[in-house]
Each structure stands twice: as C-alpha cells, then as structure tokens.
Amino acid sequence: MSKARGSPLHQSWRTPENPHKAGLSRDQKAKIVFQLGSITEHLSRMRSDRGGSLLDQDGRFHTSTCLSRGLILNKRYTLTELPRGPFETERGYYQAQLSGFVQQAQTLPLDHHCFLAPVPARREYNNDAEYRKAATRWNDFVNIQSKIDSSENRTDYIIAAELLSRTITKWTAAPSKSNLSPPNQFAIHHPNLSVNNIYIDEDCNITCVIDWEFCSTVPLSMVLIAPGLPQSRDEMDPSLLHAFQDGFRRAAMADSQQDGTGTETALDKMLSCSRPVWLLSRILSLDSETDHRLLSDLWDLNRSPGEDMAETFRLRQSSKDYLALHRELKEEDQSPAEIARRERDYFRDEVERETVSRKLTLVSQWSSRYDELGGRGIRRNSGLFVADRKLWRWLNNCLES
C-alpha cells in the first residue's frame, strides 16, 4: 500500500463550523473544483450496461450487487427484500432507492429525520448561539410524543415517497437528455467525495482521491452531480458550481469527436439536470438534514403549473388510504406510559421548555393529523405546519422580548 501524496483537503478548507481556520481562497477552491469537474467527466466515459458495485475477479472487473448509499445507509443493509441489483435500467436503480426509503420509513429507526420538523443546520443561523438555541428548541419539540419514530412521522415520509415516485416516473420516462447521455447507461462514480478523501499539493493541484471501496456504476444522471464540499451531503456552493461544470464541459469538449456547437448544447442540457438529481439522491438515501426543503425544491423544479406541494401533501394526509396506513403503523408506536417516561427523563425540571414544546405540538395538530376528524381542528384553514428555521427564529425573538 502506497502513501497518498499531498495533504488532505480538509486541512485547508474553511467551514462555518471552523470559521477561524486559515483556509483556501475562493480562487484556490475554484481551481480544485475545476479539476474535480474534469475528473468526473473522464469517469463518466467509463461505461457499463449494468449498475452495481465493481469487484475485481481474476484481474477483471465485474458488476455485482449495488452498494449505493441509498441501499446501505441507515441500516438499510438489513432489509432482506430490498432490490440490490445489478440494475439494467435507470428506472430500476431509482426504484430500488425509493423502496429503501419506504421500507426505512415503515420499520427502521429514523434517527434525526422528522419530515415536518427538519433538524436545524448551522449554516441557516448567523452565529453559534442562535444555532444552539434552535437546536435545543427542535430537540424539545421532537421529544414531545416521541415524534421521530411515531406513526405520524412515518406516514409523512411514506406520503413523501409517493411524491418522489411521481418525480422518478417523470424523470425516467423522459427521452434521453442529450446524445451524450444514452438511456440505461451506467458510469463509474465515487459515492463519497469530500474534503477528507481528496488530496492536494501546495499549488492546489489534486494529487489523488482515496476511498474507492464503494465505487459503483450508476446512472449517468448521478455521475453529473457536483460533489458535496466540504462533506458529501453538502450542496456545492453556487459560486463554485460554475467552476465544476466548466471543468466537466472543457474535458468533454476535448474528448468528444462531435461538432463543437452541438456538443456544447448537449452538455448544457446534461449539466442542467445535476441539481434535480442531487436533490433526489439526498432525500432518497436520507443522507440529509432538511428533507422537507429538499422535496419542496425538487417539487418546484418538476411540478406542473398550478400544483402546490403543501396542498397535495395535506390532501394525502386526509385520504382513506393513508388514514388506514397510519392506523396500521400506530400499532407499533410506543405506549403512552413509555412516551411519558421518556418525556420526564428528557425534560426533568425544564418546565418552561416543556410547556413551549407542548403548546407548539398542540398548534401543529401533530397527534390528530391522521384522525378521521383531523381536518376540522384549529388548523383546518391553515397551511401545512412545518417546524423549520422560521419558527425557531420567531420563537427565540418572542421569548427574548
């Protein structure tokens, strides 16, 4: 085993969590990201007719069971009925990710994922103090009635899966995005690019990329996603996205044998798909913090005129099928006594915090949204209740006043 040349990128990449680190300039970051675009383009030309993980057998690579993040993260590796490939179609690949999403929502722990109460992210707040207050209020809120693994939250995620299924069907039924991206073609993809596995020299030249053990062939639409920096779940800063796409575009133009103008037009069509696929991949794998925002952004990019996601979601919540599903899932909820014990252990003597969280829970109609009469409560004429950054900022301002 040889030692990687250069130094890991995390040593010089400043983040909101480490604002005082002596980091790279914007131009230096753009130079690195440009190279990543070129590397991604070269990987996209290494094609396969099947999607799955690559295994070296007798000196030759074979496509085997897919180890995509959406099939193994969050204990999905324990799901025995989850399709794992190899996949022969793009739609089959995405449908397997969606199946993992649904099965996790039905039976597996959801950890910090609460669809209508997304966990606060540091980047959404002006300073550490504001973020910590929001994080505390969020923890208080989700601990009332054990919201995260409740039947209400699980049903919310299964409704979200239905909306995602519509997107996948529309996406994979569309004609090929360009003549450079034939349907049902797969290409090599590094699933976890981040500042931890990219190495650079003193001149910001990439010297190597490590951690290829989960390398897979995936749909070309997945390959075009700009890597998340600093971490793989992060969306690339818009100011750097242009550099990545420019690196990809220039490498493709240099490699292509086609007419220059036509190729550039086709490339622009391909690259325009990268954000919708990034949103889709993040939420399907639940490798995210703000699932509701991701779905909302994806909906806005794909919706038909006049469609409103919040209204569509509320209609699903009151439908007979989802009311019946909620009753079925509710049989697996914790007992009222167990929930009360957990609340006592969590809040102890924090009376003010507990009171605020209970009132927010009442206003949200959390426990009655899937009752037969849930639509007639105090929020019958209101929109979808989402406990996000707007709520926590408003609450903190009110309490401080």
mmCIF file with all atom_site columns, N, CA and C in Angstrom, residues 11 30-31 60 87 93 96 102 109 122 189-190 221 237 250 307 313 318 326 331 352 370 394:
data_model
loop_
_atom_site.group_PDB
_atom_site.id
_atom_site.type_symbol
_atom_site.label_atom_id
_atom_site.label_alt_id
_atom_site.label_comp_id
_atom_site.label_asym_id
_atom_site.label_entity_id
_atom_site.label_seq_id
_atom_site.pdbx_PDB_ins_code
_atom_site.Cartn_x
_atom_site.Cartn_y
_atom_site.Cartn_z
_atom_site.occupancy
_atom_site.B_iso_or_equiv
_atom_site.pdbx_formal_charge
_atom_site.auth_seq_id
_atom_site.auth_comp_id
_atom_site.auth_asym_id
_atom_site.auth_atom_id
_atom_site.pdbx_PDB_model_num
ATOM 1  N N  . GLN A 1 11  ? -7.648  19.907 5.652   1.00 0.00 ? 11  GLN A N  1
ATOM 2  C CA . GLN A 1 11  ? -6.717  20.719 6.439   1.00 0.00 ? 11  GLN A CA 1
ATOM 3  C C  . GLN A 1 11  ? -6.755  22.191 6.047   1.00 0.00 ? 11  GLN A C  1
ATOM 4  N N  . ALA A 1 30  ? -11.883 27.227 -6.420  1.00 0.00 ? 30  ALA A N  1
ATOM 5  C CA . ALA A 1 30  ? -12.389 27.082 -7.788  1.00 0.00 ? 30  ALA A CA 1
ATOM 6  C C  . ALA A 1 30  ? -11.424 26.247 -8.632  1.00 0.00 ? 30  ALA A C  1
ATOM 7  N N  . LYS A 1 31  ? -10.142 26.411 -8.421  1.00 0.00 ? 31  LYS A N  1
ATOM 8  C CA . LYS A 1 31  ? -9.157  25.626 -9.170  1.00 0.00 ? 31  LYS A CA 1
ATOM 9  C C  . LYS A 1 31  ? -9.305  24.140 -8.855  1.00 0.00 ? 31  LYS A C  1
ATOM 10 N N  . ARG A 1 60  ? -10.107 -8.945 -13.663 1.00 0.00 ? 60  ARG A N  1
ATOM 11 C CA . ARG A 1 60  ? -11.127 -8.267 -14.451 1.00 0.00 ? 60  ARG A CA 1
ATOM 12 C C  . ARG A 1 60  ? -12.232 -7.758 -13.525 1.00 0.00 ? 60  ARG A C  1
ATOM 13 N N  . PHE A 1 87  ? -28.427 -3.539 -11.694 1.00 0.00 ? 87  PHE A N  1
ATOM 14 C CA . PHE A 1 87  ? -29.589 -2.951 -12.336 1.00 0.00 ? 87  PHE A CA 1
ATOM 15 C C  . PHE A 1 87  ? -29.333 -2.771 -13.829 1.00 0.00 ? 87  PHE A C  1
ATOM 16 N N  . TYR A 1 93  ? -32.856 1.294  -10.965 1.00 0.00 ? 93  TYR A N  1
ATOM 17 C CA . TYR A 1 93  ? -31.920 1.801  -9.951  1.00 0.00 ? 93  TYR A CA 1
ATOM 18 C C  . TYR A 1 93  ? -32.632 2.748  -8.982  1.00 0.00 ? 93  TYR A C  1
ATOM 19 N N  . ALA A 1 96  ? -35.273 1.123  -6.724  1.00 0.00 ? 96  ALA A N  1
ATOM 20 C CA . ALA A 1 96  ? -34.688 0.404  -5.582  1.00 0.00 ? 96  ALA A CA 1
ATOM 21 C C  . ALA A 1 96  ? -34.360 1.375  -4.451  1.00 0.00 ? 96  ALA A C  1
ATOM 22 N N  . VAL A 1 102 ? -38.908 3.818  1.502   1.00 0.00 ? 102 VAL A N  1
ATOM 23 C CA . VAL A 1 102 ? -40.209 3.433  2.056   1.00 0.00 ? 102 VAL A CA 1
ATOM 24 C C  . VAL A 1 102 ? -40.037 2.413  3.175   1.00 0.00 ? 102 VAL A C  1
ATOM 25 N N  . PRO A 1 109 ? -35.291 2.663  12.371  1.00 0.00 ? 109 PRO A N  1
ATOM 26 C CA . PRO A 1 109 ? -35.179 3.941  13.092  1.00 0.00 ? 109 PRO A CA 1
ATOM 27 C C  . PRO A 1 109 ? -34.975 5.091  12.109  1.00 0.00 ? 109 PRO A C  1
ATOM 28 N N  . ARG A 1 122 ? -26.444 24.412 10.911  1.00 0.00 ? 122 ARG A N  1
ATOM 29 C CA . ARG A 1 122 ? -25.646 25.559 11.355  1.00 0.00 ? 122 ARG A CA 1
ATOM 30 C C  . ARG A 1 122 ? -25.636 26.694 10.334  1.00 0.00 ? 122 ARG A C  1
ATOM 31 N N  . HIS A 1 189 ? -18.619 5.906  -10.537 1.00 0.00 ? 189 HIS A N  1
ATOM 32 C CA . HIS A 1 189 ? -18.953 7.013  -9.634  1.00 0.00 ? 189 HIS A CA 1
ATOM 33 C C  . HIS A 1 189 ? -18.308 6.775  -8.275  1.00 0.00 ? 189 HIS A C  1
ATOM 34 N N  . HIS A 1 190 ? -17.665 7.817  -7.743  1.00 0.00 ? 190 HIS A N  1
ATOM 35 C CA . HIS A 1 190 ? -17.167 7.785  -6.363  1.00 0.00 ? 190 HIS A CA 1
ATOM 36 C C  . HIS A 1 190 ? -18.300 8.285  -5.468  1.00 0.00 ? 190 HIS A C  1
ATOM 37 N N  . SER A 1 221 ? -26.993 10.216 -14.952 1.00 0.00 ? 221 SER A N  1
ATOM 38 C CA . SER A 1 221 ? -27.550 11.378 -14.266 1.00 0.00 ? 221 SER A CA 1
ATOM 39 C C  . SER A 1 221 ? -26.954 11.555 -12.882 1.00 0.00 ? 221 SER A C  1
ATOM 40 N N  . ASP A 1 237 ? -21.401 25.042 -3.140  1.00 0.00 ? 237 ASP A N  1
ATOM 41 C CA . ASP A 1 237 ? -21.664 26.474 -3.166  1.00 0.00 ? 237 ASP A CA 1
ATOM 42 C C  . ASP A 1 237 ? -21.877 26.930 -4.611  1.00 0.00 ? 237 ASP A C  1
ATOM 43 N N  . ARG A 1 250 ? -15.190 21.470 -20.404 1.00 0.00 ? 250 ARG A N  1
ATOM 44 C CA . ARG A 1 250 ? -13.950 21.554 -21.190 1.00 0.00 ? 250 ARG A CA 1
ATOM 45 C C  . ARG A 1 250 ? -13.353 20.173 -21.440 1.00 0.00 ? 250 ARG A C  1
ATOM 46 N N  . GLU A 1 307 ? -49.794 23.255 -9.468  1.00 0.00 ? 307 GLU A N  1
ATOM 47 C CA . GLU A 1 307 ? -49.640 22.251 -8.410  1.00 0.00 ? 307 GLU A CA 1
ATOM 48 C C  . GLU A 1 307 ? -48.936 22.859 -7.196  1.00 0.00 ? 307 GLU A C  1
ATOM 49 N N  . PHE A 1 313 ? -49.862 17.513 -0.228  1.00 0.00 ? 313 PHE A N  1
ATOM 50 C CA . PHE A 1 313 ? -49.496 16.729 0.953   1.00 0.00 ? 313 PHE A CA 1
ATOM 51 C C  . PHE A 1 313 ? -50.675 16.630 1.918   1.00 0.00 ? 313 PHE A C  1
ATOM 52 N N  . SER A 1 318 ? -55.305 13.291 4.477   1.00 0.00 ? 318 SER A N  1
ATOM 53 C CA . SER A 1 318 ? -56.717 13.056 4.806   1.00 0.00 ? 318 SER A CA 1
ATOM 54 C C  . SER A 1 318 ? -57.357 11.968 3.950   1.00 0.00 ? 318 SER A C  1
ATOM 55 N N  . HIS A 1 326 ? -51.866 4.800  8.525   1.00 0.00 ? 326 HIS A N  1
ATOM 56 C CA . HIS A 1 326 ? -51.485 5.346  9.822   1.00 0.00 ? 326 HIS A CA 1
ATOM 57 C C  . HIS A 1 326 ? -52.006 4.481  10.958  1.00 0.00 ? 326 HIS A C  1
ATOM 58 N N  . GLU A 1 331 ? -50.042 0.839  15.554  1.00 0.00 ? 331 GLU A N  1
ATOM 59 C CA . GLU A 1 331 ? -49.976 -0.339 16.417  1.00 0.00 ? 331 GLU A CA 1
ATOM 60 C C  . GLU A 1 331 ? -48.557 -0.597 16.925  1.00 0.00 ? 331 GLU A C  1
ATOM 61 N N  . GLU A 1 352 ? -40.380 25.487 31.588  1.00 0.00 ? 352 GLU A N  1
ATOM 62 C CA . GLU A 1 352 ? -40.681 26.448 30.520  1.00 0.00 ? 352 GLU A CA 1
ATOM 63 C C  . GLU A 1 352 ? -40.482 25.811 29.154  1.00 0.00 ? 352 GLU A C  1
ATOM 64 N N  . TYR A 1 370 ? -53.916 12.610 11.492  1.00 0.00 ? 370 TYR A N  1
ATOM 65 C CA . TYR A 1 370 ? -54.390 11.413 10.804  1.00 0.00 ? 370 TYR A CA 1
ATOM 66 C C  . TYR A 1 370 ? -55.630 10.817 11.467  1.00 0.00 ? 370 TYR A C  1
ATOM 67 N N  . TRP A 1 394 ? -38.474 32.944 15.041  1.00 0.00 ? 394 TRP A N  1
ATOM 68 C CA . TRP A 1 394 ? -39.609 33.690 15.598  1.00 0.00 ? 394 TRP A CA 1
ATOM 69 C C  . TRP A 1 394 ? -39.772 33.383 17.080  1.00 0.00 ? 394 TRP A C  1
#
